[in-house]
Coordinates of C-alpha atoms in Angstrom, one line a residue:
Chain I
X10 CA 26.4 4.4 -4.1
X11 CA 26.7 1.4 -1.9
X12 CA 29.7 1.4 0.4
X13 CA 30.4 -2.3 1.0
X14 CA 32.9 -4.2 -1.1
X15 CA 32.3 -7.7 -2.5
X16 CA 35.1 -10.1 -3.3
X17 CA 35.7 -11.0 -6.9
X18 CA 35.5 -13.9 -7.6
X19 CA 32.5 -14.4 -5.2
X20 CA 32.4 -17.6 -3.3
X21 CA 29.3 -19.7 -3.8
X22 CA 26.6 -19.6 -1.1
X23 CA 27.5 -23.2 -0.2
X24 CA 31.1 -22.2 0.4
X25 CA 30.0 -19.2 2.5
X26 CA 27.6 -21.3 4.5
X27 CA 30.4 -23.9 5.1
X28 CA 32.8 -21.1 6.2
X29 CA 30.3 -19.6 8.5
X30 CA 29.6 -23.0 10.0
X31 CA 33.3 -23.5 10.6
X32 CA 33.5 -20.0 12.3
X33 CA 30.8 -21.1 14.7
X34 CA 32.4 -24.4 15.6
X35 CA 35.4 -25.4 17.8
X36 CA 36.8 -23.3 20.6
X37 CA 35.1 -19.9 20.6
X38 CA 33.6 -18.1 17.6
X39 CA 35.7 -16.8 14.8
X40 CA 34.1 -13.2 14.6
X41 CA 36.6 -12.0 12.1
X42 CA 35.6 -14.7 9.6
X43 CA 31.9 -13.8 10.1
X44 CA 32.7 -10.1 9.4
X45 CA 34.8 -11.2 6.4
X46 CA 31.9 -13.1 4.9
X47 CA 28.7 -11.3 5.9
X48 CA 30.2 -7.8 5.9
X49 CA 31.1 -8.2 2.3
X50 CA 27.9 -9.6 0.7
X51 CA 24.9 -7.8 -0.8
X52 CA 21.4 -8.4 0.3
X53 CA 20.5 -11.0 -2.3
X54 CA 23.8 -12.8 -1.6
X55 CA 23.1 -12.8 2.2
X56 CA 19.6 -14.2 1.5
X57 CA 21.1 -17.0 -0.6
X58 CA 23.6 -17.7 2.2
X59 CA 20.8 -17.9 4.8
X60 CA 18.8 -20.2 2.7
X61 CA 21.7 -22.4 1.9
X62 CA 22.8 -22.5 5.5
X63 CA 19.4 -23.6 6.7
X64 CA 19.2 -26.3 4.0
X65 CA 22.7 -27.7 4.8
X66 CA 22.6 -27.6 8.6
X67 CA 18.9 -27.6 9.5
X68 CA 19.2 -24.5 11.7
X69 CA 18.4 -20.9 11.1
X70 CA 21.5 -18.8 10.4
X71 CA 20.0 -15.9 12.4
X72 CA 19.4 -18.0 15.4
X73 CA 22.9 -19.4 15.3
X74 CA 24.3 -15.9 15.1
X75 CA 22.2 -14.9 18.0
X76 CA 23.6 -17.7 20.1
X77 CA 27.2 -17.2 19.0
X78 CA 27.6 -13.5 19.3
X79 CA 26.7 -10.8 21.9
X80 CA 26.2 -7.1 22.5
X81 CA 26.1 -4.4 19.9
X82 CA 28.1 -6.6 17.5
X83 CA 25.4 -9.3 17.6
X84 CA 22.7 -6.6 17.1
X85 CA 24.4 -5.2 14.0
X86 CA 25.2 -8.6 12.4
X87 CA 21.6 -9.8 12.9
X88 CA 20.0 -6.7 11.5
X89 CA 22.3 -6.9 8.5
X90 CA 21.7 -10.6 7.9
X91 CA 17.9 -10.4 8.2
X92 CA 15.8 -9.8 5.1
X93 CA 15.7 -6.0 4.6
X94 CA 11.8 -5.9 4.5
X95 CA 11.6 -8.0 7.7
X96 CA 14.3 -6.0 9.3
X97 CA 12.4 -2.8 8.8
X98 CA 9.1 -4.3 9.8
X99 CA 10.7 -5.4 13.1
X100 CA 12.3 -2.0 13.7
X101 CA 9.0 -0.3 13.0
X102 CA 7.1 -2.7 15.3
X103 CA 9.7 -2.2 18.1
X104 CA 9.4 1.5 17.8
X105 CA 5.6 1.4 18.0
X106 CA 5.6 -0.8 21.1
X107 CA 7.8 1.6 23.0
X108 CA 5.8 3.7 25.4
X109 CA 7.3 7.0 24.4
X110 CA 7.4 8.6 21.0
X111 CA 11.1 9.1 20.7
X112 CA 11.5 6.2 18.4
X113 CA 9.0 7.2 15.8
X114 CA 11.9 8.5 13.7
X115 CA 12.2 4.9 12.5
X116 CA 8.7 5.1 11.1
X117 CA 9.6 8.2 9.1
X118 CA 12.8 6.6 7.8
X119 CA 11.0 3.4 6.7
X120 CA 8.1 5.3 5.1
X121 CA 10.0 8.2 3.5
X122 CA 13.6 7.0 2.8
X123 CA 12.6 3.8 1.1
X124 CA 11.4 3.0 -2.4
X125 CA 7.6 2.5 -2.8
X126 CA 8.2 -1.2 -3.5
X127 CA 10.4 -1.6 -0.4
X128 CA 7.7 0.1 1.8
X129 CA 5.1 -2.3 0.4
X130 CA 7.4 -5.3 1.1
X131 CA 7.8 -4.0 4.7
X132 CA 4.0 -3.8 5.1
X133 CA 3.6 -7.3 3.8
X134 CA 6.3 -8.6 6.2
X135 CA 4.6 -6.7 9.0
X136 CA 1.4 -8.6 8.3
X137 CA 3.1 -12.0 8.5
X138 CA 5.2 -11.2 11.6
X139 CA 2.6 -9.3 13.7
X140 CA -0.9 -10.2 12.4
X141 CA -1.8 -6.6 12.0
X142 CA -1.0 -3.8 9.6
X143 CA 1.6 -1.1 10.3
X144 CA -0.9 1.7 9.7
X145 CA -3.3 0.0 12.2
X146 CA -0.6 0.0 14.9
X147 CA 0.5 3.6 14.1
X148 CA -3.1 4.8 14.2
X149 CA -3.8 3.0 17.5
X150 CA -0.7 4.3 19.2
X151 CA -1.5 8.0 18.9
X152 CA -4.6 9.8 20.2
X153 CA -7.2 11.3 18.0
X154 CA -5.9 14.8 18.8
X155 CA -2.2 14.2 18.2
X156 CA -1.3 15.6 14.8
X157 CA 1.4 13.0 14.5
X158 CA -1.2 10.3 14.0
X159 CA -2.5 11.6 10.8
X160 CA 0.9 12.4 9.5
X161 CA 2.5 9.1 10.2
X162 CA -0.4 7.0 9.2
X163 CA -0.5 8.7 5.8
X164 CA 3.2 8.3 5.3
X165 CA 3.3 4.6 6.1
X166 CA 0.2 4.0 3.9
X167 CA 1.6 5.8 0.9
X168 CA 2.5 4.0 -2.3
X169 CA 4.0 6.8 -4.3
X170 CA 4.3 6.8 -8.0
X171 CA 8.0 6.3 -8.4
X172 CA 8.6 7.5 -12.0
X173 CA 10.1 10.7 -13.1
X174 CA 6.9 12.5 -14.1
X175 CA 6.8 16.1 -12.9
X176 CA 4.0 18.7 -13.2
X177 CA 5.6 22.1 -13.1
X178 CA 2.4 24.0 -12.5
X179 CA 1.6 21.8 -9.5
X180 CA 5.1 22.2 -8.2
X181 CA 4.7 26.0 -8.3
X182 CA 1.2 26.1 -6.7
X183 CA 2.0 23.5 -4.0
X184 CA 5.2 25.4 -3.1
X185 CA 2.9 28.4 -2.3
X186 CA 0.4 26.2 -0.5
X187 CA 3.1 24.7 1.7
X188 CA 4.6 28.1 2.5
X189 CA 1.1 29.3 3.5
X190 CA 0.1 26.2 5.4
X191 CA 3.3 26.1 7.4
X192 CA 2.6 29.7 8.6
X193 CA -1.1 29.0 9.3
X194 CA -0.1 25.9 11.3
X195 CA -2.6 24.1 9.1
X196 CA -1.4 20.6 8.6
X197 CA -3.9 19.1 6.2
X198 CA -2.3 20.4 3.0
X199 CA 1.2 19.8 4.3
X200 CA 0.3 16.2 5.0
X201 CA -1.5 15.7 1.7
X202 CA 1.5 17.0 -0.3
X203 CA 4.2 15.3 1.6
X204 CA 2.4 11.9 1.8
X205 CA 1.2 11.6 -1.7
X206 CA 3.4 13.3 -4.2
X207 CA 6.2 11.5 -5.9
X208 CA 9.8 12.3 -4.8
X209 CA 10.9 13.9 -8.1
X210 CA 7.8 16.1 -8.0
X211 CA 8.6 17.1 -4.4
X212 CA 12.2 18.0 -5.3
X213 CA 10.8 20.4 -7.9
X214 CA 8.3 21.8 -5.4
X215 CA 11.0 22.4 -2.9
X216 CA 13.1 24.1 -5.6
X217 CA 10.3 26.5 -6.3
X218 CA 9.8 27.1 -2.6
X219 CA 13.4 28.3 -2.2
X220 CA 13.3 30.4 -5.4
X221 CA 10.0 32.0 -4.6
X222 CA 10.3 32.6 -0.9
X223 CA 14.1 33.0 -0.5
X224 CA 14.4 30.3 2.0
X225 CA 14.8 26.5 1.8
X226 CA 11.7 24.7 3.1
X227 CA 13.7 22.7 5.7
X228 CA 15.2 25.9 7.2
X229 CA 11.8 27.6 7.1
X230 CA 10.3 24.7 9.0
X231 CA 13.2 24.9 11.4
X232 CA 12.5 28.6 12.1
X233 CA 8.9 27.8 13.0
X234 CA 9.8 26.2 16.3
X235 CA 11.4 23.2 17.9
X236 CA 8.2 21.2 18.6
X237 CA 8.3 17.5 17.8
X238 CA 6.0 18.0 14.9
X239 CA 8.4 20.5 13.3
X240 CA 11.4 18.4 13.8
X241 CA 9.5 15.5 12.2
X242 CA 8.5 17.6 9.3
X243 CA 12.1 18.5 8.7
X244 CA 13.1 14.8 8.9
X245 CA 10.3 13.9 6.5
X246 CA 11.5 16.6 4.0
X247 CA 15.0 15.3 4.2
X248 CA 14.1 11.6 4.1
X249 CA 12.0 12.2 1.0
X250 CA 14.4 14.2 -1.1
X251 CA 17.9 14.0 0.5
X252 CA 18.0 11.1 2.9
X253 CA 21.8 11.5 3.2
X254 CA 21.3 14.7 5.2
X255 CA 19.0 12.9 7.7
X256 CA 21.2 9.9 8.2
X257 CA 24.4 12.0 8.5
X258 CA 22.6 13.9 11.3
X259 CA 21.3 10.7 13.0
X260 CA 24.8 9.2 12.9
X261 CA 26.5 12.3 14.2
X262 CA 24.0 12.7 17.1
X263 CA 24.3 9.0 18.0
X264 CA 28.0 9.6 18.4
X265 CA 28.0 13.1 20.0
X266 CA 25.5 12.3 22.7
X267 CA 26.4 11.3 26.2
X268 CA 27.7 7.8 25.4
X269 CA 27.0 6.4 22.0
X270 CA 23.4 5.6 20.9
X271 CA 24.3 2.3 19.4
X272 CA 20.7 1.4 18.3
X273 CA 20.6 4.5 16.0
X274 CA 24.1 4.2 14.8
X275 CA 23.6 0.5 13.9
X276 CA 20.2 1.1 12.3
X277 CA 21.5 4.0 10.1
X278 CA 24.6 2.2 8.9
X279 CA 23.0 -1.2 8.4
X280 CA 20.0 0.2 6.5
X281 CA 21.9 2.6 4.3
X282 CA 25.1 0.7 3.6
X283 CA 23.7 -0.6 0.3
X284 CA 21.7 2.5 -0.6
X285 CA 23.5 5.8 -0.2
X286 CA 26.3 5.4 2.3
X287 CA 28.8 7.1 0.0
X288 CA 26.6 10.2 -0.2
X289 CA 26.1 10.1 3.6
X290 CA 29.9 10.1 4.1
X291 CA 30.3 13.1 1.7
X292 CA 27.5 15.0 3.5
X293 CA 29.1 14.1 6.9
X294 CA 32.5 15.4 5.9
X295 CA 31.0 18.6 4.4
X296 CA 28.8 19.3 7.4
X297 CA 30.9 18.2 10.4
X298 CA 34.5 18.7 9.0
X299 CA 35.4 15.2 10.1
X300 CA 34.9 11.8 8.5
X301 CA 32.2 9.4 9.5
X302 CA 34.9 6.7 9.6
X303 CA 37.0 8.6 12.1
X304 CA 33.9 9.2 14.3
X305 CA 33.0 5.5 14.2
X306 CA 36.6 4.6 15.0
X307 CA 36.7 7.1 17.9
X308 CA 33.4 6.0 19.5
X309 CA 33.1 2.2 19.0
X310 CA 35.4 -0.7 19.7
X311 CA 36.1 -4.4 19.1
X312 CA 34.2 -6.4 16.5
X313 CA 31.3 -4.0 16.5
X314 CA 33.7 -1.3 15.3
X315 CA 35.3 -3.6 12.7
X316 CA 31.9 -4.7 11.4
X317 CA 30.5 -1.1 11.1
X318 CA 33.7 -0.1 9.2
X319 CA 33.3 -3.0 6.8
X320 CA 29.8 -1.7 6.1
X321 CA 30.8 2.0 5.6
X322 CA 33.8 1.1 3.5
X323 CA 36.9 3.2 3.2
X324 CA 36.9 6.9 4.3
X325 CA 37.7 8.3 0.9
X326 CA 35.3 6.3 -1.3
Chain L
X29 CA -19.3 -18.3 -5.0
X30 CA -18.5 -17.4 -8.6
X31 CA -21.5 -17.5 -11.0
X32 CA -19.9 -18.1 -14.3
X33 CA -19.7 -21.6 -15.8
X34 CA -16.6 -22.9 -17.6
X35 CA -16.7 -25.8 -20.1
X36 CA -15.2 -29.1 -19.3
X37 CA -12.9 -30.0 -21.1
X38 CA -11.6 -26.4 -21.5
X39 CA -10.3 -25.5 -24.9
X40 CA -6.7 -24.3 -25.0
X41 CA -5.9 -20.6 -25.1
X42 CA -4.7 -21.1 -28.7
X43 CA -8.1 -22.7 -29.6
X44 CA -10.0 -19.8 -27.9
X45 CA -7.8 -17.2 -29.6
X46 CA -8.4 -18.8 -33.0
X47 CA -12.2 -19.0 -32.4
X48 CA -12.3 -15.3 -31.4
X49 CA -10.3 -14.4 -34.5
X50 CA -12.8 -16.3 -36.6
X51 CA -15.7 -14.5 -34.8
X52 CA -14.1 -11.1 -35.8
X53 CA -13.6 -12.0 -39.5
X54 CA -15.9 -12.3 -42.4
X55 CA -19.3 -10.6 -42.8
X56 CA -20.2 -9.0 -39.5
X57 CA -19.0 -10.0 -36.1
X58 CA -20.2 -13.3 -34.4
X59 CA -21.2 -11.8 -31.0
X60 CA -22.7 -15.1 -29.9
X61 CA -19.3 -16.8 -30.3
X62 CA -17.6 -14.0 -28.3
X63 CA -20.1 -14.4 -25.5
X64 CA -19.7 -18.2 -25.7
X65 CA -16.0 -18.0 -25.2
X66 CA -15.2 -14.9 -23.0
X67 CA -18.4 -15.2 -20.9
X68 CA -17.3 -18.6 -19.8
X69 CA -13.7 -18.2 -18.8
X70 CA -12.1 -17.2 -15.5
X71 CA -9.8 -14.3 -15.1
X72 CA -6.6 -16.3 -15.5
X73 CA -8.0 -18.0 -18.5
X74 CA -9.0 -14.7 -20.1
X75 CA -5.5 -13.4 -19.4
X76 CA -4.0 -16.4 -21.2
X77 CA -6.3 -15.9 -24.2
X78 CA -5.4 -12.2 -24.4
X79 CA -1.7 -13.0 -24.3
X80 CA -2.0 -15.8 -26.9
X81 CA -4.2 -13.7 -29.2
X82 CA -1.6 -10.9 -29.2
X83 CA 1.2 -13.3 -29.9
X84 CA -0.6 -15.1 -32.7
X85 CA -2.1 -12.1 -34.5
X86 CA 0.1 -9.2 -33.5
X87 CA -2.8 -7.1 -32.3
X88 CA -4.4 -6.4 -28.9
X89 CA -7.5 -8.4 -28.2
X90 CA -9.0 -5.5 -26.2
X91 CA -8.4 -3.1 -29.2
X92 CA -10.0 -5.6 -31.6
X93 CA -13.0 -6.0 -29.3
X94 CA -13.3 -2.2 -29.2
X95 CA -13.4 -2.0 -33.0
X96 CA -15.7 -5.0 -33.5
X97 CA -18.4 -4.3 -30.9
X98 CA -20.4 -1.3 -29.8
X99 CA -22.6 0.2 -27.1
X100 CA -23.1 -1.3 -23.6
X101 CA -22.2 -4.7 -24.9
X102 CA -18.8 -3.5 -25.9
X103 CA -18.3 -1.7 -22.6
X104 CA -19.2 -4.9 -20.6
X105 CA -17.0 -7.3 -22.8
X106 CA -14.0 -5.0 -22.6
X107 CA -14.2 -4.5 -18.8
X108 CA -14.6 -8.2 -18.4
X109 CA -11.6 -9.0 -20.7
X110 CA -9.2 -6.5 -19.1
X111 CA -6.9 -7.5 -16.3
X112 CA -9.0 -7.1 -13.1
X113 CA -6.4 -4.8 -11.5
X114 CA -6.1 -2.6 -14.6
X115 CA -9.9 -2.6 -14.9
X116 CA -10.3 -1.3 -11.4
X117 CA -7.5 1.3 -11.8
X118 CA -9.3 2.6 -14.9
X119 CA -12.7 2.7 -13.2
X120 CA -11.2 4.5 -10.2
X121 CA -9.4 7.0 -12.5
X122 CA -12.5 7.7 -14.5
X123 CA -14.5 8.3 -11.3
X124 CA -11.8 10.7 -10.1
X125 CA -11.7 12.7 -13.3
X126 CA -15.5 13.4 -13.2
X127 CA -16.3 16.8 -12.0
X128 CA -19.0 15.7 -9.5
X129 CA -18.6 13.3 -6.6
X130 CA -21.4 11.0 -7.6
X131 CA -18.9 8.4 -8.9
X132 CA -16.8 8.1 -5.8
X133 CA -18.7 4.9 -4.9
X134 CA -16.4 3.2 -7.2
X135 CA -13.5 4.2 -5.0
X136 CA -15.2 2.7 -2.0
X137 CA -15.9 -0.5 -3.8
X138 CA -12.3 -0.9 -5.0
X139 CA -10.9 0.0 -1.6
X140 CA -13.3 -1.9 0.6
X141 CA -14.8 -4.8 -1.3
X142 CA -11.4 -6.1 -2.6
X143 CA -8.8 -8.2 -0.9
X144 CA -5.7 -6.4 0.3
X145 CA -3.6 -7.9 -2.4
X146 CA -6.0 -6.9 -5.1
X147 CA -6.1 -3.3 -3.9
X148 CA -2.3 -3.3 -4.0
X149 CA -2.3 -4.6 -7.5
X150 CA -4.8 -1.9 -8.5
X151 CA -2.5 0.8 -7.0
X152 CA 0.4 -0.7 -8.9
X153 CA -1.6 -0.7 -12.2
X154 CA -2.7 2.9 -11.5
X155 CA 1.0 4.0 -11.3
X156 CA 1.7 2.4 -14.7
X157 CA -1.4 3.7 -16.4
X158 CA -1.6 7.3 -15.0
X159 CA 1.9 8.2 -13.7
X160 CA 0.4 9.1 -10.3
X161 CA -0.8 7.3 -7.3
X162 CA -4.5 6.7 -6.6
X163 CA -4.2 8.3 -3.1
X164 CA -2.6 11.4 -4.7
X165 CA -5.5 11.9 -7.1
X166 CA -8.1 11.3 -4.4
X167 CA -6.4 13.8 -2.1
X168 CA -6.1 16.3 -4.8
X169 CA -9.8 16.0 -5.9
X170 CA -11.3 17.0 -2.6
X171 CA -10.8 20.2 -0.6
X172 CA -9.0 20.3 2.7
X173 CA -12.4 20.9 4.5
X174 CA -14.3 18.0 2.8
X175 CA -14.4 15.1 5.3
X176 CA -14.6 12.7 2.3
X177 CA -11.0 13.5 1.5
X178 CA -9.6 12.0 4.6
X179 CA -11.9 9.1 4.6
X180 CA -11.3 8.0 1.0
X181 CA -7.6 8.6 1.0
X182 CA -7.2 6.4 4.1
X183 CA -9.4 3.7 2.5
X184 CA -7.5 3.5 -0.7
X185 CA -4.2 3.6 1.1
X186 CA -5.0 0.8 3.4
X187 CA -3.2 -2.6 3.3
X188 CA -5.2 -4.5 5.8
X189 CA -3.9 -7.6 7.5
X190 CA -6.1 -10.2 5.9
X191 CA -5.7 -13.1 8.3
X192 CA -8.3 -14.3 10.8
X193 CA -6.8 -12.8 14.0
X194 CA -9.4 -11.1 16.2
X195 CA -8.9 -9.2 19.4
X196 CA -12.2 -9.5 21.4
X197 CA -11.3 -6.7 23.8
X198 CA -10.6 -4.3 20.9
X199 CA -13.8 -5.3 19.2
X200 CA -15.8 -4.4 22.4
X201 CA -14.0 -1.1 23.0
X202 CA -14.1 0.0 19.4
X203 CA -17.8 -0.9 19.1
X204 CA -18.4 1.6 21.9
X205 CA -16.0 4.2 20.3
X206 CA -17.8 3.9 17.0
X207 CA -21.2 4.3 18.7
X208 CA -20.0 7.4 20.5
X209 CA -18.1 8.9 17.5
X210 CA -21.1 8.5 15.2
X211 CA -23.2 10.5 17.6
X212 CA -20.6 13.2 18.2
X213 CA -20.1 13.5 14.5
X214 CA -16.4 13.0 15.2
X215 CA -14.9 11.3 12.2
X216 CA -11.3 10.7 13.3
X217 CA -12.0 7.5 15.2
X218 CA -14.6 6.2 12.7
X219 CA -12.0 6.7 9.9
X220 CA -9.2 5.1 11.9
X221 CA -11.2 2.0 12.7
X222 CA -12.9 1.5 9.3
X223 CA -9.7 2.1 7.4
X224 CA -7.2 0.1 9.4
X225 CA -8.8 -2.9 11.0
X226 CA -9.0 -6.2 9.3
X227 CA -12.3 -7.4 8.0
X228 CA -12.8 -10.3 10.5
X229 CA -12.0 -7.9 13.3
X230 CA -14.6 -5.4 12.0
X231 CA -17.3 -8.1 11.7
X232 CA -16.7 -8.9 15.4
X233 CA -16.8 -5.2 16.3
X234 CA -20.1 -4.8 14.4
X235 CA -21.5 -7.8 16.2
X236 CA -20.7 -6.2 19.6
X237 CA -22.2 -3.0 18.3
X238 CA -25.6 -4.6 17.7
X239 CA -25.5 -6.6 20.9
X240 CA -24.6 -3.7 23.1
X241 CA -26.6 -0.9 21.5
X242 CA -29.6 -2.9 20.2
X243 CA -29.2 -1.6 16.7
X244 CA -27.0 -2.7 13.7
X245 CA -24.3 -0.2 12.9
X246 CA -25.5 0.3 9.3
X247 CA -29.1 1.1 10.4
X248 CA -27.7 3.4 13.1
X249 CA -25.7 5.3 10.5
X250 CA -28.8 5.4 8.3
X251 CA -30.8 7.0 11.1
X252 CA -28.2 9.8 11.5
X253 CA -29.2 11.5 8.3
X254 CA -29.0 11.2 4.5
X255 CA -25.9 13.3 3.9
X256 CA -23.4 11.9 1.4
X257 CA -21.0 11.2 4.2
X258 CA -23.5 9.0 6.0
X259 CA -24.5 7.2 2.8
X260 CA -20.9 6.5 2.2
X261 CA -20.2 5.3 5.7
X262 CA -23.0 2.8 5.2
X263 CA -21.6 1.7 1.9
X264 CA -18.2 1.3 3.5
X265 CA -19.5 -0.9 6.3
X266 CA -21.3 -3.0 3.8
X267 CA -18.4 -3.3 1.3
X268 CA -16.1 -4.3 4.2
X269 CA -18.2 -7.0 5.8
X270 CA -21.1 -7.9 3.5
X271 CA -20.4 -6.6 0.0
X272 CA -23.3 -8.7 -1.4
X273 CA -25.7 -6.2 0.3
X274 CA -24.0 -3.2 -1.3
X275 CA -23.9 -4.7 -4.8
X276 CA -27.5 -6.0 -4.6
X277 CA -28.5 -2.4 -3.9
X278 CA -26.4 -0.9 -6.6
X279 CA -27.8 -3.4 -9.2
X280 CA -31.4 -2.8 -8.0
X281 CA -31.0 1.0 -8.2
X282 CA -29.3 0.9 -11.6
X283 CA -32.4 -1.0 -12.8
X284 CA -35.1 0.9 -10.9
X285 CA -34.0 4.4 -11.9
X286 CA -35.4 6.4 -14.8
X287 CA -33.8 4.3 -17.6
X288 CA -31.2 1.8 -16.7
X289 CA -27.8 3.0 -15.3
X290 CA -25.8 0.7 -17.5
X291 CA -22.4 1.8 -16.2
X292 CA -23.3 0.8 -12.6
X293 CA -25.0 -2.4 -13.7
X294 CA -22.1 -3.5 -15.9
X295 CA -19.5 -2.6 -13.2
X296 CA -21.2 -4.5 -10.5
X297 CA -21.8 -7.6 -12.5
X298 CA -18.4 -7.7 -14.2
X299 CA -16.5 -7.0 -11.0
X300 CA -18.4 -9.5 -8.8
X301 CA -19.2 -12.4 -11.2
X302 CA -16.1 -14.2 -10.0
X303 CA -16.2 -13.2 -6.4
X304 CA -19.7 -13.3 -4.7
X305 CA -22.4 -13.2 -7.4
X306 CA -24.2 -16.2 -5.9
X307 CA -24.5 -14.4 -2.6
X308 CA -25.6 -11.2 -4.4
X309 CA -28.3 -13.2 -6.1
X310 CA -29.5 -14.7 -2.8
X311 CA -29.5 -11.3 -1.1
X312 CA -31.3 -9.8 -4.1
X313 CA -34.1 -12.3 -3.9
X314 CA -34.4 -12.0 -0.2
X315 CA -34.5 -8.2 -0.2
X316 CA -36.5 -7.4 -3.3
X317 CA -38.7 -10.5 -3.7
X318 CA -37.6 -10.9 -7.4
X319 CA -34.6 -12.5 -9.0
X320 CA -31.6 -10.5 -10.3
X321 CA -31.9 -12.5 -13.5
X322 CA -35.5 -11.4 -14.0
X323 CA -34.6 -7.8 -13.5
X324 CA -31.7 -8.0 -15.9
X325 CA -34.0 -9.7 -18.5
X326 CA -36.6 -7.1 -18.0
X327 CA -34.3 -4.1 -18.3
X328 CA -31.7 -4.9 -20.9
X329 CA -31.7 -6.3 -24.4
X330 CA -29.7 -7.9 -27.2
X331 CA -26.2 -9.1 -26.8
X332 CA -25.7 -6.9 -23.7
X333 CA -28.4 -8.9 -22.0
X334 CA -27.1 -12.3 -23.1
X335 CA -23.6 -11.4 -21.9
X336 CA -24.7 -10.2 -18.5
X337 CA -26.8 -13.3 -18.1
X338 CA -23.8 -15.5 -18.9
X339 CA -21.9 -13.7 -16.1
X340 CA -24.6 -14.0 -13.5
X341 CA -25.3 -17.6 -14.3
X342 CA -28.7 -19.3 -13.8
X343 CA -31.3 -17.8 -11.5
X344 CA -31.4 -20.6 -9.0
X345 CA -27.6 -21.2 -8.5

């Protein structure tokens, strides 16, 4: 479901490091070469290139990219080249340090649209980078009376069972509990279910929800109001069981807004290119009647555009 | 701070596996030999013996111990021989499956008196063994209105930063917040602080608590009442910052009660023998004016006694 393409045969990490070094040297930087290499390597391959580059040239590849590139292109290439767990730890930390809450979507994405083991790796990276735990910083950011605190802390702290085991009886009874709790505005059970149950179990619960109450849980939540809490609950439901819907929406909004929201656009494409970008592109086409590629082409430019297009792959794949 | 003694030179895992095999064969089991070997090996050494034994004889060492031994002695040897993360996952699961809440102490011990990485390993083992997450089972066990739910879920889900970084200002302000929240019976801040802050930070906070309010936080909690919640808060404070006090008390109560509570006695000695048993013995002597060894000798018998004594080491070390 990844969208990037990798050359076959694959150059060795030594070769790639040498080619990157060449792209940095001489008159001006060869951005095309950088996109040609880094935009077409998987996470483990990029890690090997970073390591090899540091060993061969005694400097950090990320730092060199920082000094060679600029603007949104630099932001995207650096996020893409960083270790995915460190990347998400940094994105989460940045979101938590902002004064307003508008950026907490990142926390939901990291907590709900990642595998259990990736989330654990992010928490570990967060320790090393920031000398605190992510749940500590989330809990400290929100006041005691803000329902988001409880919700987000529980989501980032979860380590869900990631097998396929489903309990049908629990799915039925928790569908009813959710339906009731959403109406009573009682968050405890909603938080418990969304933050602890495994994703396959939740899919089954949401299936029963729709069957028994005649409305999908995300629509039902939508109908309850437009408060931040309800928008977040919808995002959580999506990130947990159909993240392509969430990311299609984030990408579309980042393009539709007044001016492009490059931070959200970059984050979505970089973090999903190796996970479910194909599904996101299908969802995008179905929902918005246009292709994600066309929207990226229409709204971005230069090397930034070329790099994003390398990550999203061709429009019809 | 471990209390067990390991022979020098150490026999190879092959030798140990062969000697255990011999102890199982022939007329009756040679319990002394089993104690002599397993009671004097560290966790990594026991793991190597288990692995070697399975490879050489095509059977699980744990299963063989189960069929050769009996009673409390069997329980103790098996807990000791199991992988520590699996052991704690099993203890937690057993506690959660009991109908009453009396066993939730185990959850506090596993969550608060372990290193962050050990707790993570327990959560991973829990997934494999029980196809669910520990926080899921904790949250499901307690009702929405039971304050223990929130408290225990947050504790088992924590992945605390385990470095030495301390923020003095936060320690001061959170000492005041705790003092106030304990009086207001407002649990949100108490839970936030106890479940997210790193242990060195908490020690500093508790130091400020005593300095500023003239009473140690554990005594202060004690004075608030004897409800289960307050007893647990005290146990949490102890497990987080001075687990030797908690375990000295658990061992003493398990011996003092009507008849010995072998499950608690075994659990405490097995799980702490390689961590802080020396400190527990010192605390025991200071607080109860008798030695832990004398109490174990007075209250247990047979191979069970010999095995526990091997784990706690000599009275004056």
